[in-house]
Short mmCIF file of C-alpha atoms in Angstrom, two decimals:
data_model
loop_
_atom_site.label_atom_id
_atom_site.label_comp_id
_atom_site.label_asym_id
_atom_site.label_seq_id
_atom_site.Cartn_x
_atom_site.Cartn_y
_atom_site.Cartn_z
CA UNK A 1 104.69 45.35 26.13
CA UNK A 2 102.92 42.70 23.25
CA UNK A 3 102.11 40.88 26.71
CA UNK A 4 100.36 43.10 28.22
CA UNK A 5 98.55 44.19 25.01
CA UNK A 6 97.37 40.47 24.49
CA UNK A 7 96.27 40.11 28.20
CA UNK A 8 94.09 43.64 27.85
CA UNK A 9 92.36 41.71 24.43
CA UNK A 10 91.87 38.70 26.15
CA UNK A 11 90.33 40.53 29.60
CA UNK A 12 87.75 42.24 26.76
CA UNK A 13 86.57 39.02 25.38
CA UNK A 14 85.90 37.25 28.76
CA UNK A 15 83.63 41.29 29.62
CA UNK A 16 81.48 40.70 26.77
CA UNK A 17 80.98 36.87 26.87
CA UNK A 18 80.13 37.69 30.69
CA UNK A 19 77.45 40.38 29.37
CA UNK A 20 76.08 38.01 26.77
CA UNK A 21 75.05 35.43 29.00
CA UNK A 22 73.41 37.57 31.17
CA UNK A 23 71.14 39.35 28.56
CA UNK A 24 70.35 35.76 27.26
CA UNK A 25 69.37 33.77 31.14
CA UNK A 26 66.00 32.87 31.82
CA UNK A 27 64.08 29.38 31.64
CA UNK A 28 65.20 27.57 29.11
CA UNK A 29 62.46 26.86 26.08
CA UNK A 30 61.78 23.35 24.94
CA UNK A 31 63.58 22.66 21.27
CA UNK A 32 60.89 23.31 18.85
CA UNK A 33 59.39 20.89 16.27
CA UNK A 34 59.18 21.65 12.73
CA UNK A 35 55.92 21.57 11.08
CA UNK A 36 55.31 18.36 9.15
CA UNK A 37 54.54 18.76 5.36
CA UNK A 38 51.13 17.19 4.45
CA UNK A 39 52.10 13.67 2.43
CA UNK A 40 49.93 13.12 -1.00
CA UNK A 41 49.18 9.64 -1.04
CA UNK A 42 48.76 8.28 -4.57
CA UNK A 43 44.59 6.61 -5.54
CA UNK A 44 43.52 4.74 -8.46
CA UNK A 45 43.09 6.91 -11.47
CA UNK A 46 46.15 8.86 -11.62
CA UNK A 47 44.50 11.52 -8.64
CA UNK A 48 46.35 12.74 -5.81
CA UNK A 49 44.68 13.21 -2.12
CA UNK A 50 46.24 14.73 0.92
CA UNK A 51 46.34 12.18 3.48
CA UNK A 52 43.95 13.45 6.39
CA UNK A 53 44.75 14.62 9.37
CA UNK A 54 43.60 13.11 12.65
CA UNK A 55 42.48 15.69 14.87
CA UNK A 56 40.91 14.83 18.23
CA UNK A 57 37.93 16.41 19.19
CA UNK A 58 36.12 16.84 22.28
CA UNK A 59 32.61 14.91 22.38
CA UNK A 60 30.70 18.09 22.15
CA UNK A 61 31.69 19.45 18.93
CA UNK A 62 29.73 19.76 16.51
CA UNK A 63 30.88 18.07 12.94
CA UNK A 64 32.06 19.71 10.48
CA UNK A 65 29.15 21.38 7.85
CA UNK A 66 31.17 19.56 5.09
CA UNK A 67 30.83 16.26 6.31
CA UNK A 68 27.15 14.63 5.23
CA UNK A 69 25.02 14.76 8.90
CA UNK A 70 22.83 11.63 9.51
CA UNK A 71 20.58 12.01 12.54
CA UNK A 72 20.57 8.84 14.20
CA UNK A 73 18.47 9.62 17.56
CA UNK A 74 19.64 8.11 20.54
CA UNK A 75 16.77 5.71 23.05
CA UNK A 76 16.52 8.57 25.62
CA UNK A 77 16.18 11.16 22.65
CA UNK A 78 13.10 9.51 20.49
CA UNK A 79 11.03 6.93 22.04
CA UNK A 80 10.28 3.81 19.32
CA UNK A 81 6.79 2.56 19.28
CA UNK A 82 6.40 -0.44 18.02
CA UNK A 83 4.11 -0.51 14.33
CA UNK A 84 1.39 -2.92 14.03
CA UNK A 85 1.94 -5.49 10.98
CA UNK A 86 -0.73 -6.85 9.06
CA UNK A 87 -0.06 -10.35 7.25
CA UNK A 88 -0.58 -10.86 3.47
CA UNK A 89 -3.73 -12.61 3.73
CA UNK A 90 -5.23 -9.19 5.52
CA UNK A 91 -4.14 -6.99 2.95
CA UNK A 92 -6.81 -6.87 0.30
CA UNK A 93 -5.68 -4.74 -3.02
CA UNK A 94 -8.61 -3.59 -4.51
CA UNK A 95 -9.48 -4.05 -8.22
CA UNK A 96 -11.96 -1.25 -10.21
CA UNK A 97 -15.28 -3.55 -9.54
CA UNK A 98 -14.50 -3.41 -5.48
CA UNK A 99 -14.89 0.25 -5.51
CA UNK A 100 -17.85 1.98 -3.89
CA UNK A 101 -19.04 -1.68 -3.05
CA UNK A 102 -19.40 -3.74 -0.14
CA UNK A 103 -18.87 -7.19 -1.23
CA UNK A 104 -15.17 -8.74 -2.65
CA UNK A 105 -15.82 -9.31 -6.37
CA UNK A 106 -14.07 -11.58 -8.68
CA UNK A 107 -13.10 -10.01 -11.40
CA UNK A 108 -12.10 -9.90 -15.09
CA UNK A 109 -8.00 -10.16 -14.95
CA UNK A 110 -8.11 -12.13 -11.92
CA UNK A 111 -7.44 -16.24 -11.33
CA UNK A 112 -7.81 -18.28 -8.67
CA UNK A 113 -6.64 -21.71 -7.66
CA UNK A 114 -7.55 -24.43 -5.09
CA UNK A 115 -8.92 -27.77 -4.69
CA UNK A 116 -12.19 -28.69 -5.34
CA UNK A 117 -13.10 -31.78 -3.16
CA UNK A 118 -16.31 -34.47 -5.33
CA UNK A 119 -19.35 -32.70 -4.90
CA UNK A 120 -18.05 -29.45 -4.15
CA UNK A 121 -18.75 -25.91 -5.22
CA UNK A 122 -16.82 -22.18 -4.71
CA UNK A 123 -18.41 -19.48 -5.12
CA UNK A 124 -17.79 -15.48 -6.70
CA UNK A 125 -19.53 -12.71 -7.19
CA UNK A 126 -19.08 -11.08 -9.95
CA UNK A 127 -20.33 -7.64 -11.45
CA UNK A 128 -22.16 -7.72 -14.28
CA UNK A 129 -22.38 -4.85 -16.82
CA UNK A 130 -25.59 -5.10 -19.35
CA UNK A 131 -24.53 -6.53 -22.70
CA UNK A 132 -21.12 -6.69 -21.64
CA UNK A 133 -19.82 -10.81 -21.82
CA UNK A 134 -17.65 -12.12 -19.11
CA UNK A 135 -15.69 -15.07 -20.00
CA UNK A 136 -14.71 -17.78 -17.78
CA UNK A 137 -11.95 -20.95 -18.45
CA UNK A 138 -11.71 -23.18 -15.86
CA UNK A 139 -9.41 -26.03 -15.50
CA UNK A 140 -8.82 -29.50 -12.99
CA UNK A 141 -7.28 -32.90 -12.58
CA UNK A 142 -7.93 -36.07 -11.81
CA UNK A 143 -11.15 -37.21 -11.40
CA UNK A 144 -12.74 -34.33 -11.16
CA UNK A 145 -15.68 -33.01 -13.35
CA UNK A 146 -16.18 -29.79 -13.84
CA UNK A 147 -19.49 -27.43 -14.27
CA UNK A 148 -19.48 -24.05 -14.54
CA UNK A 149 -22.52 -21.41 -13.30
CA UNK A 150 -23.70 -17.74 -13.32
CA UNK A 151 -26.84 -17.17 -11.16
CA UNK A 152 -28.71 -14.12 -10.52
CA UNK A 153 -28.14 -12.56 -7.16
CA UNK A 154 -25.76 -13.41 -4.32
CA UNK A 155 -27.57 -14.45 -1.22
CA UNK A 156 -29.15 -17.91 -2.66
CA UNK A 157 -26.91 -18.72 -5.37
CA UNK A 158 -24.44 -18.61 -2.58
CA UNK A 159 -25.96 -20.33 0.42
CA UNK A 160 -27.09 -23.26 -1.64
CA UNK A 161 -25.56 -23.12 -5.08
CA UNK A 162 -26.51 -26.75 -5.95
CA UNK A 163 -30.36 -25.34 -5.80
CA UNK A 164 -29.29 -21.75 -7.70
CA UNK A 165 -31.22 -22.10 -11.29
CA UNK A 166 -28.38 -20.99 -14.05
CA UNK A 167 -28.52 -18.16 -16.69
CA UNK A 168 -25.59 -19.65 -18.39
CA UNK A 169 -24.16 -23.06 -17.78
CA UNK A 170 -21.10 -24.66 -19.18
CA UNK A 171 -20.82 -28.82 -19.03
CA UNK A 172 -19.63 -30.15 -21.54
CA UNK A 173 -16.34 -31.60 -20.97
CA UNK A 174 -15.59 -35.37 -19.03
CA UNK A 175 -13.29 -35.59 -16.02
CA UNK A 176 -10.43 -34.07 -15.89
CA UNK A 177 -11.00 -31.63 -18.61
CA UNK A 178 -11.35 -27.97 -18.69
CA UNK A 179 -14.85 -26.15 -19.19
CA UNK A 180 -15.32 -22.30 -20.47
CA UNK A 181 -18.57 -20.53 -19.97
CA UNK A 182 -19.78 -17.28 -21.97
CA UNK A 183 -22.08 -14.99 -19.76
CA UNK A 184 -23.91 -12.48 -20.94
CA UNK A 185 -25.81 -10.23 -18.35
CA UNK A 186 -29.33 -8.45 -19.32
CA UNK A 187 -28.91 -5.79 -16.74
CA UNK A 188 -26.01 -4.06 -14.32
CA UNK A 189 -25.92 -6.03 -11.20
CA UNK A 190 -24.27 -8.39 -9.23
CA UNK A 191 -23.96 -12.10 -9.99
CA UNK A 192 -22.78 -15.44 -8.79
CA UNK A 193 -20.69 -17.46 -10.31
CA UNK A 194 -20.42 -21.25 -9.16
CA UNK A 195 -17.44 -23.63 -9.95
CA UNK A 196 -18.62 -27.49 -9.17
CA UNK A 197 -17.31 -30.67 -8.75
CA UNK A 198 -19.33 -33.59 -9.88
CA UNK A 199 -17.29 -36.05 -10.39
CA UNK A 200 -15.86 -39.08 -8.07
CA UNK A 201 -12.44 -37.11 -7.04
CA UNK A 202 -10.93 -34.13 -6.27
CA UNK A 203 -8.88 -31.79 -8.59
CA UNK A 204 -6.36 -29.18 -8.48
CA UNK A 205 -8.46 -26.59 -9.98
CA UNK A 206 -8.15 -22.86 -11.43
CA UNK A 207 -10.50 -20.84 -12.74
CA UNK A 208 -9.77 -17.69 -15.11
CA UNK A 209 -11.72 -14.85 -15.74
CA UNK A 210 -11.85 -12.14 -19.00
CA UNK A 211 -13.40 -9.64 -20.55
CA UNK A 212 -13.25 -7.54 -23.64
CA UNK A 213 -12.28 -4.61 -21.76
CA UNK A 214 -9.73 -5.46 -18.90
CA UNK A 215 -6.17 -5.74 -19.95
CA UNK A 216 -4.30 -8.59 -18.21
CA UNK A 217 -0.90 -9.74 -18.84
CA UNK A 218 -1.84 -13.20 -19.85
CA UNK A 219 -4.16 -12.47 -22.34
CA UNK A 220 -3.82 -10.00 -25.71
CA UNK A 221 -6.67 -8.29 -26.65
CA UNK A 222 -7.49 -7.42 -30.60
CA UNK A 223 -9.74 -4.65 -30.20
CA UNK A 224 -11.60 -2.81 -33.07
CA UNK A 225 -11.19 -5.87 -35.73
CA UNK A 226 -13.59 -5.78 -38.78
CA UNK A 227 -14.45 -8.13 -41.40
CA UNK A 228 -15.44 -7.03 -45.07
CA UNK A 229 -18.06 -8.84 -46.46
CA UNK A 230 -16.62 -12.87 -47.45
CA UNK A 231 -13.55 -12.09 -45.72
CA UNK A 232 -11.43 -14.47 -42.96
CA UNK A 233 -8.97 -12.40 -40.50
CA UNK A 234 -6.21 -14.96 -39.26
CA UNK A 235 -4.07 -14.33 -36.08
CA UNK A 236 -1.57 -16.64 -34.32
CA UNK A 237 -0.98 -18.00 -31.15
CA UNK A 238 1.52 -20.18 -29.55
CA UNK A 239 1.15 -22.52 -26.69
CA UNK A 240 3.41 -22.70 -23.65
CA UNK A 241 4.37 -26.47 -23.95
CA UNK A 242 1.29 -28.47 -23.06
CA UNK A 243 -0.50 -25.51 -21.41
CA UNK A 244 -4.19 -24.26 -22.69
CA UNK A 245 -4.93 -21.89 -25.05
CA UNK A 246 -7.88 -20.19 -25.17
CA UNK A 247 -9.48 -18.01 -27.53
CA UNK A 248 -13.12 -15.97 -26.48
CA UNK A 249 -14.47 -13.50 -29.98
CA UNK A 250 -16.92 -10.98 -29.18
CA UNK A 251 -19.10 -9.06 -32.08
CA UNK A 252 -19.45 -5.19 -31.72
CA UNK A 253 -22.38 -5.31 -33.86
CA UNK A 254 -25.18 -8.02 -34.74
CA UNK A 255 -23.14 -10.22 -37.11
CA UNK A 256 -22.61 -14.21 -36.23
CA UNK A 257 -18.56 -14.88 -35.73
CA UNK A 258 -17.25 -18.18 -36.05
CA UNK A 259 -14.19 -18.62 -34.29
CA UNK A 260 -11.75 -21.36 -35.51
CA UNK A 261 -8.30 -22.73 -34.11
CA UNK A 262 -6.29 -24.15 -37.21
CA UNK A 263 -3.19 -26.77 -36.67
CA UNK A 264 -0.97 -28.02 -39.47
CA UNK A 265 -3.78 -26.97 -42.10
CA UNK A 266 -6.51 -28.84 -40.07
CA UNK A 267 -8.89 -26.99 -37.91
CA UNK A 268 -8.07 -28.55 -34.26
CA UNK A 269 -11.03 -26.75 -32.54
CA UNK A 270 -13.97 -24.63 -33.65
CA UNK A 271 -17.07 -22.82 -32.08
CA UNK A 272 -20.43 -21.81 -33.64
CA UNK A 273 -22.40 -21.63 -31.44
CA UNK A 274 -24.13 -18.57 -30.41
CA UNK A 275 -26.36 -16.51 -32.41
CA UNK A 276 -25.98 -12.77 -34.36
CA UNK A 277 -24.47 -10.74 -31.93
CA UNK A 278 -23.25 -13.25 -29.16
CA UNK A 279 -20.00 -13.88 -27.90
CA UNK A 280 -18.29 -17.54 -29.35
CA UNK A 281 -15.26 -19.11 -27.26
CA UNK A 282 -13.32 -22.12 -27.66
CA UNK A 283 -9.79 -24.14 -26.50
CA UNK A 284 -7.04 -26.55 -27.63
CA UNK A 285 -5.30 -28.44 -25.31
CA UNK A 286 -2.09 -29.23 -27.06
CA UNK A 287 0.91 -31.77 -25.81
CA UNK A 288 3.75 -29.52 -26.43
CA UNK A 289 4.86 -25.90 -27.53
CA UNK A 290 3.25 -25.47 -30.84
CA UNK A 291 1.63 -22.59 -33.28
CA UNK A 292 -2.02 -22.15 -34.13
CA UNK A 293 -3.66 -19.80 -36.43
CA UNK A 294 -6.70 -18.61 -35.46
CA UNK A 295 -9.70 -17.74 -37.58
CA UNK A 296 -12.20 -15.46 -38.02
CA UNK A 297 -15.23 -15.15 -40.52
CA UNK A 298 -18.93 -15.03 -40.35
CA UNK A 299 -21.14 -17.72 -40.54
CA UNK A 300 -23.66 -16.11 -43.64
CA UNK A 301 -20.26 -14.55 -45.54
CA UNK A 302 -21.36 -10.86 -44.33
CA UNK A 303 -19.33 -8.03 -42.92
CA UNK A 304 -18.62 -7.52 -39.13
CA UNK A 305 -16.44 -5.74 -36.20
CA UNK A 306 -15.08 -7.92 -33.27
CA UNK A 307 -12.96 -7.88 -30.75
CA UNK A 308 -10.69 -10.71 -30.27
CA UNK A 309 -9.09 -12.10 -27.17
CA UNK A 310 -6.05 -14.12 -26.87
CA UNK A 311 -4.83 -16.34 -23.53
CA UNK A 312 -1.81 -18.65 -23.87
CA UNK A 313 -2.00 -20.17 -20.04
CA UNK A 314 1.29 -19.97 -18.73
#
């Protein structure tokens, strides 16, 4: 009886593992893979970032609005043309004077350097402002001799400046030596001003050229100075080793500057020249870096207003 009992439990099992297996057929599914769980990869500073994840897309997609888009055209999208360059010697910057003109001027703030053959000259034109001094240092070497020129007009002065009859002149200096030249125009207009070479050589030459108005960054103006009656105004100056320094006082009113350069206690250069109400310049040419005090005063003791300017050459 317990036999047949066990048989019955064991015929029941086998039914419903048979029934199972039929509710559970079908294509089997491939064994699933569990999602990964983003690493945090460790960056300088103590901040965490979640390593990124590389998804392919297709070529056409667009990027993502949070990455930064750079258009960078394809050939067959934009067609390059090809921009014409122009070489520095084309491009002309030009100054205040060149404005509304038709002519290149030479003017204050500018410098220019060359070399000036024995019997030479080079030509600028300048603009010329009534009353209004330009000042003009110019240097050489060697055997060269320098003279310095402002004629009226362009067209002569510059065809044949040898012939061109000076309204200032400056020669005063032997070969080899620098020469600075006060001009002084009576009216507005345009000028010429002529750098020559009389003497047996050539030089390596540069010419400089100031005024009281034009800032420059080799020169320091002292504008609105004045001078109580008896009274000497001192400034000082230092040289760049053995380089020039030049010193160019203008009066704003009808009193007679003198213009000193003082070394040590001893005056090394001095200029007294020009008359009540003109412009006085001078130079030292020292052999190494060393300090100068310049001086101003009047040459009858009375009171004045100036403008001084300063040029250490570099």
């Amino acid at each position: 009886m317990m036999q047949r009992k066990i048989a019955i439990w064991v015929g029941l099992f086998s039914l419903m593992g048979l029934v199972l297996a039929c509710n559970f057929s079908g294509t089997p599914t491939a064994t699933p893979i569990p999602t990964p769980i983003p690493t945090r990869a460790a960056v300088e500073g103590g901040v965490t970032a979640v390593s990124p994840t590389v998804v392919l897309l297709p070529t056409n997609t667009a990027v993502s609005a949070a990455t930064p888009a750079t258009a960078v055209p394809t050939p067959e999208q934009v067609a390059t043309k090809a921009q014409p360059t122009a070489s520095l010697s084309e491009v002309v910057q030009p100054t205040p004077a060149m404005v509304g003109t038709a002519v290149r001027l030479f003017g204050p703030g500018q410098q220019d350097k060359f070399t000036l053959a024995a019997g030479a000259f080079k030509t600028y034109t300048i603009q010329g402002v009534k009353f209004q001094p330009l000042f003009v240092f110019a240097e050489t070497t060697g055997e060269a001799d320098l003279t310095l020129k402002a004629a009226a007009g362009t067209d002569t002065a510059v065809s044949n400046p040898a012939a061109a009859v000076p309204l200032a002149e400056a020669d005063f200096s032997p070969a080899g030596r620098p020469e600075v030249l006060v001009f002084s125009p009576d009216a507005d207009g345009f000028y010429t001003l002529i750098v020559g070479n009389q003497g047996s050589g050539a030089g390596e030459t540069a010419v400089f050229l100031f005024d009281a108005i034009t800032d420059t960054p080799l020169a320091t103006h002292y504008r609105g100075e004045s001078l109580a009656a008896g009274q000497t105004k001192s400034f000082t100056a230092q040289s760049n080793d053995g380089r020039p320094v030049v010193a160019f006082a203008q009066p704003l009113d009808q009193s007679d500057l003198v213009l000193k350069f003082i070394e040590a206690g001893s005056i090394a250069n001095e200029a007294n020249y020009s008359g009540p109400g003109s412009a006085e310049a001078a130079f030292v040419l020292p052999l190494r870096a060393t300090n100068y005090t310049i001086e101003i005063s009047t040459a009858d003791g009375g009171a004045a207003s100036f403008t001084l300017i300063v040029v250490p050459l570099e």
